[in-house]
Amino acid sequence: KRAINMSCDKGDRERELVSQLLSALYPDIFSSNTIGKGFERLFEIVGEIEKDCPAAKTIIATFLARAVVDEILPPSFLADTVVC
């Protein structure tokens, strides 16, 4: 959660590195449940994040899509009402 939040006001290179970090830490350090909870918390506070980074929703959604593509999160996670 923190790494994604901090990368919102950075460039594409930094966001790519955060995505790679998530992939590297899964499943040895972080489980799918832990990563999923982080995304849920980000979407709960996205309004606050948007005050500093207006594109926050798009950026977080891109991170979420990447997590599904990288098989860190199952596609069923996208059906969660907190995320939608």
PDB file of C-alpha atoms in Angstrom:
ATOM      1  CA  LYS A   1       0.000   0.000   0.000  1.00  0.00           C
ATOM      2  CA  ARG A   2       2.648   2.474   1.027  1.00  0.00           C
ATOM      3  CA  ALA A   3       4.911   1.834  -1.973  1.00  0.00           C
ATOM      4  CA  ILE A   4       2.051   2.254  -4.439  1.00  0.00           C
ATOM      5  CA  ASN A   5       0.825   5.380  -2.661  1.00  0.00           C
ATOM      6  CA  MET A   6       4.296   6.920  -2.689  1.00  0.00           C
ATOM      7  CA  SER A   7       4.799   6.100  -6.367  1.00  0.00           C
ATOM      8  CA  CYS A   8       1.645   7.953  -7.436  1.00  0.00           C
ATOM      9  CA  ASP A   9       3.484  11.239  -7.776  1.00  0.00           C
ATOM     10  CA  LYS A  10       6.566   9.670  -9.359  1.00  0.00           C
ATOM     11  CA  GLY A  11       7.306   8.699 -12.937  1.00  0.00           C
ATOM     12  CA  ASP A  12       6.640   5.573 -14.954  1.00  0.00           C
ATOM     13  CA  ARG A  13      10.053   4.133 -14.135  1.00  0.00           C
ATOM     14  CA  GLU A  14       9.412   4.270 -10.386  1.00  0.00           C
ATOM     15  CA  ARG A  15       5.943   2.761 -10.771  1.00  0.00           C
ATOM     16  CA  GLU A  16       7.402  -0.056 -12.864  1.00  0.00           C
ATOM     17  CA  LEU A  17       9.962  -0.730 -10.130  1.00  0.00           C
ATOM     18  CA  VAL A  18       7.186  -0.920  -7.520  1.00  0.00           C
ATOM     19  CA  SER A  19       5.311  -3.435  -9.710  1.00  0.00           C
ATOM     20  CA  GLN A  20       8.461  -5.501 -10.025  1.00  0.00           C
ATOM     21  CA  LEU A  21       8.965  -5.318  -6.269  1.00  0.00           C
ATOM     22  CA  LEU A  22       5.458  -6.654  -5.637  1.00  0.00           C
ATOM     23  CA  SER A  23       6.124  -9.527  -8.034  1.00  0.00           C
ATOM     24  CA  ALA A  24       9.438 -10.302  -6.355  1.00  0.00           C
ATOM     25  CA  LEU A  25       7.952 -10.297  -2.849  1.00  0.00           C
ATOM     26  CA  TYR A  26       5.044 -12.573  -3.777  1.00  0.00           C
ATOM     27  CA  PRO A  27       4.523 -15.264  -2.377  1.00  0.00           C
ATOM     28  CA  ASP A  28       7.563 -15.510  -0.092  1.00  0.00           C
ATOM     29  CA  ILE A  29       7.002 -12.248   1.797  1.00  0.00           C
ATOM     30  CA  PHE A  30       3.448 -11.143   0.943  1.00  0.00           C
ATOM     31  CA  SER A  31       0.457 -13.401   0.296  1.00  0.00           C
ATOM     32  CA  SER A  32      -2.341 -12.639  -2.165  1.00  0.00           C
ATOM     33  CA  ASN A  33      -4.552 -11.790   0.807  1.00  0.00           C
ATOM     34  CA  THR A  34      -2.062  -9.252   2.152  1.00  0.00           C
ATOM     35  CA  ILE A  35      -1.624  -7.594  -1.231  1.00  0.00           C
ATOM     36  CA  GLY A  36      -5.384  -7.609  -1.797  1.00  0.00           C
ATOM     37  CA  LYS A  37      -5.980  -5.908   1.560  1.00  0.00           C
ATOM     38  CA  GLY A  38      -3.439  -3.258   0.593  1.00  0.00           C
ATOM     39  CA  PHE A  39      -5.328  -2.520  -2.616  1.00  0.00           C
ATOM     40  CA  GLU A  40      -8.630  -2.393  -0.735  1.00  0.00           C
ATOM     41  CA  ARG A  41      -7.176   0.144   1.686  1.00  0.00           C
ATOM     42  CA  LEU A  42      -5.807   2.222  -1.189  1.00  0.00           C
ATOM     43  CA  PHE A  43      -9.223   2.380  -2.834  1.00  0.00           C
ATOM     44  CA  GLU A  44     -10.790   3.329   0.508  1.00  0.00           C
ATOM     45  CA  ILE A  45      -8.509   6.393   0.762  1.00  0.00           C
ATOM     46  CA  VAL A  46      -8.196   7.193  -2.948  1.00  0.00           C
ATOM     47  CA  GLY A  47     -10.045  10.483  -2.404  1.00  0.00           C
ATOM     48  CA  GLU A  48      -7.318  11.650  -0.041  1.00  0.00           C
ATOM     49  CA  ILE A  49      -4.568  10.495  -2.395  1.00  0.00           C
ATOM     50  CA  GLU A  50      -6.201  12.372  -5.292  1.00  0.00           C
ATOM     51  CA  LYS A  51      -5.673  15.655  -3.472  1.00  0.00           C
ATOM     52  CA  ASP A  52      -1.943  15.267  -4.102  1.00  0.00           C
ATOM     53  CA  CYS A  53      -2.137  13.143  -7.236  1.00  0.00           C
ATOM     54  CA  PRO A  54      -5.237  13.711  -9.403  1.00  0.00           C
ATOM     55  CA  ALA A  55      -4.503  10.607 -11.502  1.00  0.00           C
ATOM     56  CA  ALA A  56      -4.441   8.316  -8.436  1.00  0.00           C
ATOM     57  CA  LYS A  57      -7.458   6.193  -9.460  1.00  0.00           C
ATOM     58  CA  THR A  58      -5.955   5.449 -12.838  1.00  0.00           C
ATOM     59  CA  ILE A  59      -2.534   4.716 -11.394  1.00  0.00           C
ATOM     60  CA  ILE A  60      -3.878   2.395  -8.689  1.00  0.00           C
ATOM     61  CA  ALA A  61      -6.122   0.652 -11.221  1.00  0.00           C
ATOM     62  CA  THR A  62      -3.075   0.097 -13.428  1.00  0.00           C
ATOM     63  CA  PHE A  63      -1.178  -1.413 -10.488  1.00  0.00           C
ATOM     64  CA  LEU A  64      -4.180  -3.641  -9.782  1.00  0.00           C
ATOM     65  CA  ALA A  65      -4.395  -4.800 -13.400  1.00  0.00           C
ATOM     66  CA  ARG A  66      -0.669  -5.533 -13.381  1.00  0.00           C
ATOM     67  CA  ALA A  67      -1.044  -7.579 -10.172  1.00  0.00           C
ATOM     68  CA  VAL A  68      -3.728  -9.693 -11.851  1.00  0.00           C
ATOM     69  CA  VAL A  69      -1.668 -10.126 -15.036  1.00  0.00           C
ATOM     70  CA  ASP A  70       1.388 -11.088 -12.956  1.00  0.00           C
ATOM     71  CA  GLU A  71      -0.832 -13.639 -11.121  1.00  0.00           C
ATOM     72  CA  ILE A  72      -0.279 -11.972  -7.750  1.00  0.00           C
ATOM     73  CA  LEU A  73      -4.033 -11.516  -7.360  1.00  0.00           C
ATOM     74  CA  PRO A  74      -6.744 -13.747  -8.828  1.00  0.00           C
ATOM     75  CA  PRO A  75      -9.073 -12.232 -11.436  1.00  0.00           C
ATOM     76  CA  SER A  76     -11.955 -12.780  -8.998  1.00  0.00           C
ATOM     77  CA  PHE A  77     -10.460  -9.996  -6.856  1.00  0.00           C
ATOM     78  CA  LEU A  78     -11.753  -7.522  -9.448  1.00  0.00           C
ATOM     79  CA  ALA A  79     -15.327  -8.507  -8.572  1.00  0.00           C
ATOM     80  CA  ASP A  80     -14.925  -7.255  -4.979  1.00  0.00           C
ATOM     81  CA  THR A  81     -17.329  -4.396  -4.251  1.00  0.00           C
ATOM     82  CA  VAL A  82     -14.634  -2.395  -2.399  1.00  0.00           C
ATOM     83  CA  VAL A  83     -12.520  -2.321  -5.549  1.00  0.00           C
ATOM     84  CA  CYS A  84     -15.359  -1.542  -7.990  1.00  0.00           C
TER      85      CYS A  84
END
